[in-house]
Short mmCIF file of C-alpha atoms in Angstrom, two decimals:
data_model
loop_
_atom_site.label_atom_id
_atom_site.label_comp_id
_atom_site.label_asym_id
_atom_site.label_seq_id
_atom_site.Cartn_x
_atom_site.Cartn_y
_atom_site.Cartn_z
CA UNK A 1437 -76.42 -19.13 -29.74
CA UNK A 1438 -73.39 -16.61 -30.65
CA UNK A 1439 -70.34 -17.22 -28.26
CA UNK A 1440 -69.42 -13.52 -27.54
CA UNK A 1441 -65.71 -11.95 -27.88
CA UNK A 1442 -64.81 -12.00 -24.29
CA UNK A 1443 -65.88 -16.15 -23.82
CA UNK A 1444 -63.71 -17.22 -26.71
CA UNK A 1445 -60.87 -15.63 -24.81
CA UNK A 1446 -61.68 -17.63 -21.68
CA UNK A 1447 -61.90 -20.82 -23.37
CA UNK A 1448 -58.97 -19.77 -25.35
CA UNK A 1449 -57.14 -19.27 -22.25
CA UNK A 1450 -58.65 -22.56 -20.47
CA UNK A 1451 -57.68 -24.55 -23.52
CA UNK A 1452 -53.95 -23.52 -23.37
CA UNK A 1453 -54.01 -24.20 -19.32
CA UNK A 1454 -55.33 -27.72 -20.09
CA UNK A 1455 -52.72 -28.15 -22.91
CA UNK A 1456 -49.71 -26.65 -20.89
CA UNK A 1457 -50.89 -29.29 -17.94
CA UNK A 1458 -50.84 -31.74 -20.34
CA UNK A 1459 -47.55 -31.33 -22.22
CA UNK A 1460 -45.46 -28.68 -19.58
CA UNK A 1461 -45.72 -25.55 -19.03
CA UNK A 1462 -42.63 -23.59 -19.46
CA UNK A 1463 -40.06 -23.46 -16.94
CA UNK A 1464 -38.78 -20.39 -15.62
CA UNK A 1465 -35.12 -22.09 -15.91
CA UNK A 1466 -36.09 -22.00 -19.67
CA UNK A 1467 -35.59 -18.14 -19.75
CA UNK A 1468 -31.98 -18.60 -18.13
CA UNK A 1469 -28.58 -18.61 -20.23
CA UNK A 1470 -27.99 -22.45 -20.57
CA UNK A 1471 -24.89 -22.26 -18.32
CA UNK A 1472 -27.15 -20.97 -15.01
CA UNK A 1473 -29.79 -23.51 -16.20
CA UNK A 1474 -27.31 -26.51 -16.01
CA UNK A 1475 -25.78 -24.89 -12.51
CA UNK A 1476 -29.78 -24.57 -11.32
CA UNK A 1477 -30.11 -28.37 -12.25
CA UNK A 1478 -27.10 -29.66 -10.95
CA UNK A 1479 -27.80 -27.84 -7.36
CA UNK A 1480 -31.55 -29.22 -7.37
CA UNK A 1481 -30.09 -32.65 -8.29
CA UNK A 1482 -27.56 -32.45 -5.35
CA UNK A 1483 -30.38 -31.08 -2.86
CA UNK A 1484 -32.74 -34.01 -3.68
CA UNK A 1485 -32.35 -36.55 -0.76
CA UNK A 1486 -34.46 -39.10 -3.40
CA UNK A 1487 -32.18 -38.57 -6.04
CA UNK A 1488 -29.15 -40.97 -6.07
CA UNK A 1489 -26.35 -37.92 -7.11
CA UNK A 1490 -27.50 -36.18 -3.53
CA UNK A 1491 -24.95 -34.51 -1.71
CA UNK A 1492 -25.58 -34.03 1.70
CA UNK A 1493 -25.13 -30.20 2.47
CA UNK A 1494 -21.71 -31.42 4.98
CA UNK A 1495 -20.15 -33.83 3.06
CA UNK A 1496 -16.48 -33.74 2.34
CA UNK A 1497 -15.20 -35.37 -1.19
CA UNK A 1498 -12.45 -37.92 0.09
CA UNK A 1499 -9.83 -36.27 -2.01
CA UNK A 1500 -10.24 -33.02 0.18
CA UNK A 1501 -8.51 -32.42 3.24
CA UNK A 1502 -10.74 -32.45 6.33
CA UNK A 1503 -9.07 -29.39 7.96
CA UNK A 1504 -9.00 -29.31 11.40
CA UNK A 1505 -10.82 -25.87 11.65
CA UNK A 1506 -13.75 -27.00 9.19
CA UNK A 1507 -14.70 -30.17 11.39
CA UNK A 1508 -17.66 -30.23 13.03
CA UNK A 1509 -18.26 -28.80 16.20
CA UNK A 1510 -18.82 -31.45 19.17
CA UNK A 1511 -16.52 -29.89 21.65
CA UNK A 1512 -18.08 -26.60 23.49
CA UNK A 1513 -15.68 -24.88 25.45
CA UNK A 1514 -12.98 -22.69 25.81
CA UNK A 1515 -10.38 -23.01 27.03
CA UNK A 1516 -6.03 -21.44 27.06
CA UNK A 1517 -3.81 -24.30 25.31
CA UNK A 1518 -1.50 -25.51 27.68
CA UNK A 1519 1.53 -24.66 26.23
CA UNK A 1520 0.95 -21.04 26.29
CA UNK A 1521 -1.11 -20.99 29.80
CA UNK A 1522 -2.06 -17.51 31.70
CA UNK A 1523 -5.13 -16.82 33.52
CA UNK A 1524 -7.54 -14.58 31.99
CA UNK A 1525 -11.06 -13.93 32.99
CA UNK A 1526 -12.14 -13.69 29.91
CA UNK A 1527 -11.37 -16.95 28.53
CA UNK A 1528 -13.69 -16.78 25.18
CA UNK A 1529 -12.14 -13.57 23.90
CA UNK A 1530 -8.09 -14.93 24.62
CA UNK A 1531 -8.72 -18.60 25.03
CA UNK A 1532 -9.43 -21.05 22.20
CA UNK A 1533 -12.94 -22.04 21.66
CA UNK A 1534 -14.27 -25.50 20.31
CA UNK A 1535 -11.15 -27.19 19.80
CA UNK A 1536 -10.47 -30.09 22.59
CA UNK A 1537 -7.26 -30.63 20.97
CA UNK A 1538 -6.47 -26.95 22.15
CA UNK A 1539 -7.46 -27.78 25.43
CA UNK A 1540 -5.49 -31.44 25.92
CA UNK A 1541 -2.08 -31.17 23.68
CA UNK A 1542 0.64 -29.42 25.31
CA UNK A 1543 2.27 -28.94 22.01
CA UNK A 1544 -1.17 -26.79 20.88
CA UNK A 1545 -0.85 -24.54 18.92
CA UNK A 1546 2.72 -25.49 17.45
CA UNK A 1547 2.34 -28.50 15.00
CA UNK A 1548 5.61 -30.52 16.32
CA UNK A 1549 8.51 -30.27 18.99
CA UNK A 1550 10.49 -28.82 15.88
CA UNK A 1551 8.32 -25.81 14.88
CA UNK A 1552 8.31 -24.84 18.80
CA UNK A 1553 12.01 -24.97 18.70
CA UNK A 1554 12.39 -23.34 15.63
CA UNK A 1555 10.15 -20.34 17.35
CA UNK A 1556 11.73 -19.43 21.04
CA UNK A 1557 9.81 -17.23 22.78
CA UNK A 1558 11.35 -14.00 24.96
CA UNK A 1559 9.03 -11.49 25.88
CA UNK A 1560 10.34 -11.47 29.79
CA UNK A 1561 10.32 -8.64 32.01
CA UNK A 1562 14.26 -8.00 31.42
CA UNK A 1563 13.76 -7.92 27.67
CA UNK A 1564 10.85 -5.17 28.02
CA UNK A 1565 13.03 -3.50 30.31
CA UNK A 1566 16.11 -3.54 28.24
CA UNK A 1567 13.86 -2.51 25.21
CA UNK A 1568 11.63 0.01 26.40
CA UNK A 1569 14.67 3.20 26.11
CA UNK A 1570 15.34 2.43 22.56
CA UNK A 1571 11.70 1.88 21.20
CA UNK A 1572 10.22 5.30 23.75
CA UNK A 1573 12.66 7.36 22.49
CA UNK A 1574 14.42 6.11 19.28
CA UNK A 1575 17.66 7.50 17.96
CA UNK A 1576 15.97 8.58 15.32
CA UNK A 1577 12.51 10.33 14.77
CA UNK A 1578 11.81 8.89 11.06
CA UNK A 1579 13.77 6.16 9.31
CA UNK A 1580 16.82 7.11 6.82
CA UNK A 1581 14.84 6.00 3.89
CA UNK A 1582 17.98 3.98 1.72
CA UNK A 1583 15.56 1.56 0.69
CA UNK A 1584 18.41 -1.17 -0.19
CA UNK A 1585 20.86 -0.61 2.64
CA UNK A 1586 23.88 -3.44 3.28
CA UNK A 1587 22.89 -6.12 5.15
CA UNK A 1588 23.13 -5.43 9.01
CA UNK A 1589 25.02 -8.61 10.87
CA UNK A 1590 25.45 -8.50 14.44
CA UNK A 1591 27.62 -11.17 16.71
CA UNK A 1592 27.02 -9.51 19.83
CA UNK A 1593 24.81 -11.81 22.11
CA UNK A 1594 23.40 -8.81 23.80
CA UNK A 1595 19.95 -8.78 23.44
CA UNK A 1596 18.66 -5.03 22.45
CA UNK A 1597 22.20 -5.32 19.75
CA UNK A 1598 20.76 -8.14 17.92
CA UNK A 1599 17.42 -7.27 17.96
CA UNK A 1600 19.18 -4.12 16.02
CA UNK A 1601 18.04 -5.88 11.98
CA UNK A 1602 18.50 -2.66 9.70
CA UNK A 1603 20.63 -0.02 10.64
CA UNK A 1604 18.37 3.50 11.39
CA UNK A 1605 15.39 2.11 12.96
CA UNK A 1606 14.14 0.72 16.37
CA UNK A 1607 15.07 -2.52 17.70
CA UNK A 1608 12.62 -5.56 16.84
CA UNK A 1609 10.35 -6.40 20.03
CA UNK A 1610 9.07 -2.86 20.42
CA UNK A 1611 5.88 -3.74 20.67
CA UNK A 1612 6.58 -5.75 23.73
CA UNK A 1613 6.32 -2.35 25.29
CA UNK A 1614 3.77 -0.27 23.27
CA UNK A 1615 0.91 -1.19 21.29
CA UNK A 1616 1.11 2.08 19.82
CA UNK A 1617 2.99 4.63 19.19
CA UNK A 1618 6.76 3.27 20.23
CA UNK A 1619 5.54 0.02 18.88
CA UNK A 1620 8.40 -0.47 15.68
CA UNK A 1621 8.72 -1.32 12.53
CA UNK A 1622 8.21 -5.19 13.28
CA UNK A 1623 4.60 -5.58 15.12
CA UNK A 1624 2.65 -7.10 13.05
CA UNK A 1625 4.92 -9.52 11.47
CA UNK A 1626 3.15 -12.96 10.84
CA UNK A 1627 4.53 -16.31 11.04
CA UNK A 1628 3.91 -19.04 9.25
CA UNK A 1629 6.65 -21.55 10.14
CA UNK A 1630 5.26 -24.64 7.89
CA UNK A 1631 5.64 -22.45 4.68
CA UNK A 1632 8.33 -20.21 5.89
CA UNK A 1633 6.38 -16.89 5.46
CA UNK A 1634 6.55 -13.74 6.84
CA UNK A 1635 4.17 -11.62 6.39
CA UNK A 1636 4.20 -8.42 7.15
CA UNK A 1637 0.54 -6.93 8.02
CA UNK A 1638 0.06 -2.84 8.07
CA UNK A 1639 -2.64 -2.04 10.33
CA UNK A 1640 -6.10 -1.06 7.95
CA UNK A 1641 -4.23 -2.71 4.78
CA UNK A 1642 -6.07 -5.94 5.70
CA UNK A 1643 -4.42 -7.31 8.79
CA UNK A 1644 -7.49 -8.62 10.44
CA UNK A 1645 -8.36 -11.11 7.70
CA UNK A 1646 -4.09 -12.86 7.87
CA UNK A 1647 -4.57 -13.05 11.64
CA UNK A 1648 -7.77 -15.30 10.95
CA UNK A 1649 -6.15 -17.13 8.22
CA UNK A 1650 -3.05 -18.27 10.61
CA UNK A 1651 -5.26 -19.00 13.13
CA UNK A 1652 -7.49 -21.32 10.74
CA UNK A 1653 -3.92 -23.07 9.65
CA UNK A 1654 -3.43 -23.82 13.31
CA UNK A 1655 -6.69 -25.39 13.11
CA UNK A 1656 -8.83 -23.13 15.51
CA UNK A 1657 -12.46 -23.62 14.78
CA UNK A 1658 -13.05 -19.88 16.42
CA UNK A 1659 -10.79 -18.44 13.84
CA UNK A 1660 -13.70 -16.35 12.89
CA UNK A 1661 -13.77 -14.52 15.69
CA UNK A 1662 -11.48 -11.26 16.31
CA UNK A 1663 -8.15 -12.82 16.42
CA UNK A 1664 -6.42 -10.05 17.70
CA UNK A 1665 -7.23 -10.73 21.54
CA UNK A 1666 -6.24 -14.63 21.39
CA UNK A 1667 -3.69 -16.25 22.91
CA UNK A 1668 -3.10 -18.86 20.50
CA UNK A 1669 -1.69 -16.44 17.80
CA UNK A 1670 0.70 -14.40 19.86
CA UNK A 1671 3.35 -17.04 19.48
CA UNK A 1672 3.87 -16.83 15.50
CA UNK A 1673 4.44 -12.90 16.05
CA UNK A 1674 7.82 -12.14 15.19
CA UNK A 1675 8.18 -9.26 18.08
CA UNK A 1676 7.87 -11.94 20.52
CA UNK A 1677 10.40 -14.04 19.53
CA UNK A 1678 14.15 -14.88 20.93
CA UNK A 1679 16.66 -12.07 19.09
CA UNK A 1680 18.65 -14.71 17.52
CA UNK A 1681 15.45 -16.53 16.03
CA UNK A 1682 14.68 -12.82 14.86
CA UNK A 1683 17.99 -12.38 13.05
CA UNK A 1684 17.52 -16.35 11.61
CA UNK A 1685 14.56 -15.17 10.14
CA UNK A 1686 15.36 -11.92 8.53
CA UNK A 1687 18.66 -13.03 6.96
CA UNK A 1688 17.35 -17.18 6.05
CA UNK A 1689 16.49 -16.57 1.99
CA UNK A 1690 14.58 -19.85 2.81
CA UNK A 1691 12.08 -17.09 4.32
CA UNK A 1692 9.64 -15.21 1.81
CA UNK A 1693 8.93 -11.65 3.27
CA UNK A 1694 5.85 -10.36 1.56
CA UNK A 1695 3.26 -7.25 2.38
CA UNK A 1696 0.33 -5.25 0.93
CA UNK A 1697 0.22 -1.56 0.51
CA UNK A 1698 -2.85 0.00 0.45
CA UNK A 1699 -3.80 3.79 -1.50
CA UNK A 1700 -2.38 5.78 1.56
CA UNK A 1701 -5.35 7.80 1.21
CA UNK A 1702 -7.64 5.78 1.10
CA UNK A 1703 -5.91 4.11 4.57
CA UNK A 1704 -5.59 7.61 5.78
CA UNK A 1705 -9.08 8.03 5.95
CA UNK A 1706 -9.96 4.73 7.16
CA UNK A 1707 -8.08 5.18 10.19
CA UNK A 1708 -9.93 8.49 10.75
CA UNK A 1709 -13.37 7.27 10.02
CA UNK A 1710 -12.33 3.81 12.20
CA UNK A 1711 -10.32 5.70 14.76
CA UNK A 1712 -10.56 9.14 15.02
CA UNK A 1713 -13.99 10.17 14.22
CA UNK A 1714 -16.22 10.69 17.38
CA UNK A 1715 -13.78 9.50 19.82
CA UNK A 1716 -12.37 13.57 21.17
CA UNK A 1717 -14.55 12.98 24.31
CA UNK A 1718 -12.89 9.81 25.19
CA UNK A 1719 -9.53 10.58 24.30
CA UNK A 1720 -7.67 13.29 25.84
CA UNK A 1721 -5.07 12.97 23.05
CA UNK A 1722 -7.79 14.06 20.26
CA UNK A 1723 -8.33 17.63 21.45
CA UNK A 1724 -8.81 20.07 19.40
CA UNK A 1725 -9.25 17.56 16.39
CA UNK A 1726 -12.92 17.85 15.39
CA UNK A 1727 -12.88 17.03 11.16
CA UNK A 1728 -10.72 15.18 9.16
CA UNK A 1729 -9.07 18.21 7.85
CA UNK A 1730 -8.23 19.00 11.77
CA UNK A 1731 -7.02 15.42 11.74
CA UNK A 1732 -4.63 15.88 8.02
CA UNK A 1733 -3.81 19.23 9.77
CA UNK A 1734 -2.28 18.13 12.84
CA UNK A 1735 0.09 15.35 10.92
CA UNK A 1736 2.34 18.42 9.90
CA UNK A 1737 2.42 19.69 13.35
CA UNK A 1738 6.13 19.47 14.94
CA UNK A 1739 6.27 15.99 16.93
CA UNK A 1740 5.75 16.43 20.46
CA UNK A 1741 8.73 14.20 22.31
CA UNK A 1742 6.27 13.32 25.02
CA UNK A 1743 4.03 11.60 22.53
CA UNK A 1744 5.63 8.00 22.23
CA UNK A 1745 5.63 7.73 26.10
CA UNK A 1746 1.65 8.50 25.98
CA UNK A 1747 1.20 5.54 23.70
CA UNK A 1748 0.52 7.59 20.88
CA UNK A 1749 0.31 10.56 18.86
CA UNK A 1750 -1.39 12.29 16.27
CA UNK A 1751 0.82 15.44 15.74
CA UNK A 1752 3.61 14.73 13.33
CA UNK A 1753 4.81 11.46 11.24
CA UNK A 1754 7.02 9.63 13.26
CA UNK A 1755 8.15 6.46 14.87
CA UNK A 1756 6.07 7.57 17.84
CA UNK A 1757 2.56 7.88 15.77
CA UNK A 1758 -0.27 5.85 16.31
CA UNK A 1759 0.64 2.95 13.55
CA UNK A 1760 -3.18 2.92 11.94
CA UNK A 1761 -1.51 5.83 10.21
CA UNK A 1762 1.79 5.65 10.73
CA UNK A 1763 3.26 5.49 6.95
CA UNK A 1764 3.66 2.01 5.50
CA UNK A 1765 6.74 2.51 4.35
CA UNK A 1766 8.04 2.20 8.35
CA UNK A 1767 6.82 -1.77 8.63
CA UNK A 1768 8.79 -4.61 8.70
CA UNK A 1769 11.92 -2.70 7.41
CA UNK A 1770 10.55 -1.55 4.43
CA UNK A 1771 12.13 1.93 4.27
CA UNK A 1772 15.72 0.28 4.52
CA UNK A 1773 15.58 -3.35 2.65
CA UNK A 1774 13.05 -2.94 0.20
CA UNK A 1775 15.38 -5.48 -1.43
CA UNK A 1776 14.68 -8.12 1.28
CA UNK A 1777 11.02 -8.79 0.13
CA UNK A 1778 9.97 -10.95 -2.37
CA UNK A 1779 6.87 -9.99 -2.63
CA UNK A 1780 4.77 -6.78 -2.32
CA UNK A 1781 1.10 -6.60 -3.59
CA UNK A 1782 -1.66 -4.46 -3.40
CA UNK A 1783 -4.47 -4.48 -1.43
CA UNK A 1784 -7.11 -4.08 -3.85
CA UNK A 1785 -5.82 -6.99 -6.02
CA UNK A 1786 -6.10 -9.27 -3.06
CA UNK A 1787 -7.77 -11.87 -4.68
CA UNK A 1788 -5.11 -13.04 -7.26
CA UNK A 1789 -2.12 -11.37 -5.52
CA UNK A 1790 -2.70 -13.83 -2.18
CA UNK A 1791 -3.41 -17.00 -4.68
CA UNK A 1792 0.01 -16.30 -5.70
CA UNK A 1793 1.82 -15.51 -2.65
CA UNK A 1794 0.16 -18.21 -0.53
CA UNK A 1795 0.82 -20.85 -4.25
CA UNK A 1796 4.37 -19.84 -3.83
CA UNK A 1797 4.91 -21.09 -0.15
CA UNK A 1798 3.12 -23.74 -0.64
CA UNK A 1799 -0.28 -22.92 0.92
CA UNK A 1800 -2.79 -22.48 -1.20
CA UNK A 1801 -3.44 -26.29 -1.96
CA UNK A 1802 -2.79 -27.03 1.47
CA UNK A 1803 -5.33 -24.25 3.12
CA UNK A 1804 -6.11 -21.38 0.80
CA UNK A 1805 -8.88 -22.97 -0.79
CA UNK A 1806 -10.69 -24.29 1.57
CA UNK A 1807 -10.91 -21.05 3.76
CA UNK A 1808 -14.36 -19.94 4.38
CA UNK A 1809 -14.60 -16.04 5.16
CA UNK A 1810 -17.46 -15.36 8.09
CA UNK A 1811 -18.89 -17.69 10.42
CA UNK A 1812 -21.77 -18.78 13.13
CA UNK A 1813 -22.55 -16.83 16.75
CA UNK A 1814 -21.85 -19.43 19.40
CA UNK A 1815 -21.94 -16.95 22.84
CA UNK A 1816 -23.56 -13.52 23.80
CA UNK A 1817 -20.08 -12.11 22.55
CA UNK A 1818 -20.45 -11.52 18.46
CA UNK A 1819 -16.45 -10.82 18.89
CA UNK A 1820 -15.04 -13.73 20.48
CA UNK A 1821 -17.91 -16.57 19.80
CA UNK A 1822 -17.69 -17.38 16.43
CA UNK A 1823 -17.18 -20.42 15.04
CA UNK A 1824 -16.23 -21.94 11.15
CA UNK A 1825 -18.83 -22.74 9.10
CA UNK A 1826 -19.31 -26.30 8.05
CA UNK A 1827 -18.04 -27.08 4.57
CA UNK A 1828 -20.77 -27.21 2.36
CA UNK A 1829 -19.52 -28.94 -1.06
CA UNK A 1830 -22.77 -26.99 -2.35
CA UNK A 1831 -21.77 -23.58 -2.30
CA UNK A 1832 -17.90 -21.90 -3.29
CA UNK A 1833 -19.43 -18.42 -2.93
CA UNK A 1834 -16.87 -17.45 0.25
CA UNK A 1835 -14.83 -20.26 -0.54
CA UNK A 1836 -10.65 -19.31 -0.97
CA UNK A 1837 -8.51 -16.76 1.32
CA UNK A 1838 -9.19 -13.39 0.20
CA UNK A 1839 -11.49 -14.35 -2.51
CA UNK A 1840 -14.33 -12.50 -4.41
CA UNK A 1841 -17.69 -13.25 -3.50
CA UNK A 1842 -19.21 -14.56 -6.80
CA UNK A 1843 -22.61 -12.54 -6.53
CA UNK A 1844 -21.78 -9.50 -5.43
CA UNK A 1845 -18.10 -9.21 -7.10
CA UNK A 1846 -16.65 -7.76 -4.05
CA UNK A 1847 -13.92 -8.82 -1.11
CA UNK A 1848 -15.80 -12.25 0.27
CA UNK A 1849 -14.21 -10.88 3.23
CA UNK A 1850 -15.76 -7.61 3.30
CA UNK A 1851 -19.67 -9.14 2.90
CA UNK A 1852 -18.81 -11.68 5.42
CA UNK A 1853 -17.01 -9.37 8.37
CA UNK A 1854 -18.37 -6.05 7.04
CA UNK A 1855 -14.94 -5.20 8.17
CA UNK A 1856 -14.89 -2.19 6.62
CA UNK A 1857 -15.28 1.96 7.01
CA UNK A 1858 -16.43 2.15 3.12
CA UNK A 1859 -13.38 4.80 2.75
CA UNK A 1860 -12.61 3.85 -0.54
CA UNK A 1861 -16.61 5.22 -1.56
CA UNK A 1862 -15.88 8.18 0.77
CA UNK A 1863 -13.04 9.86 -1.04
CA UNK A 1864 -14.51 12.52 -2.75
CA UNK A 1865 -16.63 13.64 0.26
CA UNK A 1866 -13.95 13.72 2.82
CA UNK A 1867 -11.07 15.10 0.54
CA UNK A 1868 -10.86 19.02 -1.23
CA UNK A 1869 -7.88 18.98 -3.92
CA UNK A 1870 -5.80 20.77 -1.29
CA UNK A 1871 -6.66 18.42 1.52
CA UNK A 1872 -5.55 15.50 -0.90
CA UNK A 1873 -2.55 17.51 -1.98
CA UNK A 1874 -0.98 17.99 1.98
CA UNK A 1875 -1.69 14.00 1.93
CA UNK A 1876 0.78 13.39 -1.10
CA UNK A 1877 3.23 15.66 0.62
CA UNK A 1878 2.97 13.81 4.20
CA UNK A 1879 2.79 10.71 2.68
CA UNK A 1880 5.43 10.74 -0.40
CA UNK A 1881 7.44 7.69 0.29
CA UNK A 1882 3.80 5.86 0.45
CA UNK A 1883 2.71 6.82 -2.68
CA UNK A 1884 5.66 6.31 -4.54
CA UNK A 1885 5.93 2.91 -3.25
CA UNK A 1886 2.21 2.19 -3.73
CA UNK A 1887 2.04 3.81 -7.32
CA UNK A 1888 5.01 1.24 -8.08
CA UNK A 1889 3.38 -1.85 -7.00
CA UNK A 1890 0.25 -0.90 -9.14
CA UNK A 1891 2.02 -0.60 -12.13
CA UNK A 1892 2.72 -4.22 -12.12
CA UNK A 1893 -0.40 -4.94 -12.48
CA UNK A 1894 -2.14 -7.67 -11.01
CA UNK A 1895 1.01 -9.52 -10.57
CA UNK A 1896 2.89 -9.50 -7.26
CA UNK A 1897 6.20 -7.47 -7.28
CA UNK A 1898 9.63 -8.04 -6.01
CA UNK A 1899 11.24 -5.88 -3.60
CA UNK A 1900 14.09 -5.81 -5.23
CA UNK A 1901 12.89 -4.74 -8.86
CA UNK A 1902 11.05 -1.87 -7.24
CA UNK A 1903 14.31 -0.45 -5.54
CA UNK A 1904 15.62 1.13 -8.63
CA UNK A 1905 12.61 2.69 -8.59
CA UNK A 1906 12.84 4.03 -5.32
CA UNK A 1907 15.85 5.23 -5.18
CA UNK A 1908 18.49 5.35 -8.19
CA UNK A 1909 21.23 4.04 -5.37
CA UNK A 1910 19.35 0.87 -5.53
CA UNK A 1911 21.19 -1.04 -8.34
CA UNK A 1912 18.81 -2.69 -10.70
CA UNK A 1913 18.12 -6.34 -10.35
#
């Protein structure tokens, strides 16, 4: 009998089944550019417990460091590190958590006797008290803007006359007595006394992610969690420290001052959209301010001299304005010794910009590089209960300080915190041409700055080639 049409497909199809059983069917690997085939081999080879090249998922190569922050987590508590001791009754969110060597050493978290000398605390009641005059009402509104001013030296041993580092601006320590408006030009000033860094953080340029990194160099294994409520960090922050170890510290060359700028906005808006937006029933100091163009609007308003004693203000650009918007050009003594930096960078270059900086001082190979962005819920508190992720030798995809994740070619530190208000996205919805215009005016110093530091590319620049720049009394380096 006649096999019809439609049976000599089956047993055509039955015969290549049998056959592909036989010698192998196609992989779907086979399909893949050679390079992600080898990479999909290698990681099945490492994942097979049978094979003898498996890698368990923790394992640490002997030639890398075991940092103390990556180690596993045997120790459940939380606890405040001796040497900085105050009673909280919160002790997750401003202790240490999962660290026993937090809890026992009474150096914790300095590394040696040395480093704790080399750092003196002063943040006593007299200092506050001797500070708070000169930060609430400063002698001047905005700073002088000279960019590359003469050195300031001061051999008084009066405290609030030392603290005095660049002629025209606040005393350092102002934060001491505001965390806002008030607060200086030196609040967020980073320490990292091992590499001799400074680092000068700018509230939404990033800040969050360099108090996590200093914390994971101390060896916290919460560094994770928001570090701006522990205890452990507070003593690296320059506004805390003894005048005189100020002043060591801004005039030492051994010390590498470095920042990031951000598009000022871009920042602008993320301070609105993290700050401002939907807070006018909470905040007494909001009314009126309904849309961002209320918000741009109320930056030209004349500054109201009550404002830095309220904590903070939106009208006007001043010392006394909240510093999520405050202009960048006011950190760290920016406005005055542009020249003392050696390096500024750009925010959105973050990924080779910090390799640099942190290969410069000496730690990248030390700590950079094994930083893993994100971590694991411990406690009921997603802030302050996070803990490191275990190295896994398997995966690099978050691996590195300020890194790209691989995948999805973005900040690994932006997928992993989602610390973010998506502002850069939100430009063109938020801003009309004359909205964006009053921002350049309010912001010029900024943008000059900013549009300086992007010319150079992906490179890191040096405060004192972009002086010139700023302003032609700047002699060229």
């Amino acid at each position: 009998r006649t096999v019809r049409p439609i049976h000599k497909w089956i047993l055509a199809i039955c015969w290549l089944f049998v056959m592909a059983q036989i010698w192998g069917a196609p992989d779907v690997d086979d399909y893949l550019p050679e390079s992600e085939r080898e990479e999909n081999a290698a990681i099945q080879i490492r994942q097979d417990p049978d094979h003898p090249d498996y890698i368990p998922p923790n394992y640490i190569p002997p030639e890398l460091p075991l940092l103390e922050a990556l180690q596993p987590i045997t120790y459940k508590s939380c606890c405040m590190p001796p040497g900085i001791w105050r009673e909280t009754s919160d002790m997750a969110c401003f202790g240490t958590c999962y660290n026993e060597r937090a809890c026992i050493d009474p150096l914790y978290p300095y590394s040696s006797e040395e480093e704790k000398a080399m750092l003196p605390i002063n943040d006593s009641v007299e200092r506050r008290k001797e500070l708070i005059g000169k930060c609430k009402s400063p002698k001047n509104i905005q700073p002088p803007m000279e960019w590359c001013q003469k050195t300031h030296h001061s051999h008084a041993t009066n405290n609030i006359t030392s603290s005095y580092l660049v002629n025209g601006i606040p005393p350092a320590g102002c934060s001491l007595t505001s965390g806002g408006g008030g607060s200086g030009a030196f609040q967020h000033v980073i320490l990292f006394p091992s590499a001799k860094l400074a680092f000068c953080g700018i509230p939404k340029v990033g800040i969050t992610q360099w108090e996590q990194f200093l914390r994971f160099t101390l060896g916290a294994k919460d560094y994770p969690s928001l570090p701006h409520a522990k205890l452990d960090r507070e003593v690296f922050q320059f506004d805390k420290l003894a005048p005189e170890a100020q002043r060591r510290i801004w005039e030492d060359e051994e010390w590498t001052w470095a920042a990031f700028v951000r598009n000022p906005a871009e920042r602008l808006l993320s301070a609105y959209l993290d700050k401002v937006k939907g807070q006018a029933k909470n905040q007494k100091w909001l009314d009126g301010i309904e849309t961002f163009e209320d918000f741009v609007n109320s930056l030209s308003e004349t500054f109201n001299e009550t404002s830095c004693a309220a904590g903070g203000a939106v009208t006007g650009l001043s010392w006394c304005s909240d510093p999520h918007w405050r202009p960048q050009v006011y950190s760290c003594g920016m406005s005055e010794r542009i020249d003392r930096f050696q390096f500024i960078g750009d925010i959105h270059n973050a990924a080779d910009q910090t390799r640099e900086l942190l290969d410069h001082v000496g730690l990248w190979e030390s700590h950079g590089k094994y930083f893993i962005h994100g971590g694991r819920n411990m406690g009921s508190n997603p802030w302050c209960h996070y803990a490191s992720h275990p190295y896994n030798h398997t995966t690099t995809r978050h691996l590195g300080f300020q890194q790209k994740d691989e995948v999805k070619n973005a900040s690994a530190a932006k997928v992993a915190y989602k610390h973010a208000t998506g502002s850069k996205s939100k430009l063109e919805e938020y801003y009309t041409p004359e909205l964006l215009e009053k921002v350049h005016e309010f912001y010029a110093d900024d943008f000059k700055l900013w549009k300086l530091v992007g010319a150079n590319g992906d490179r890191l620049s040096r405060g004192k080639d972009l002086a010139h720049g700023l302003s032609s009394q700047c002699p060229k380096s």
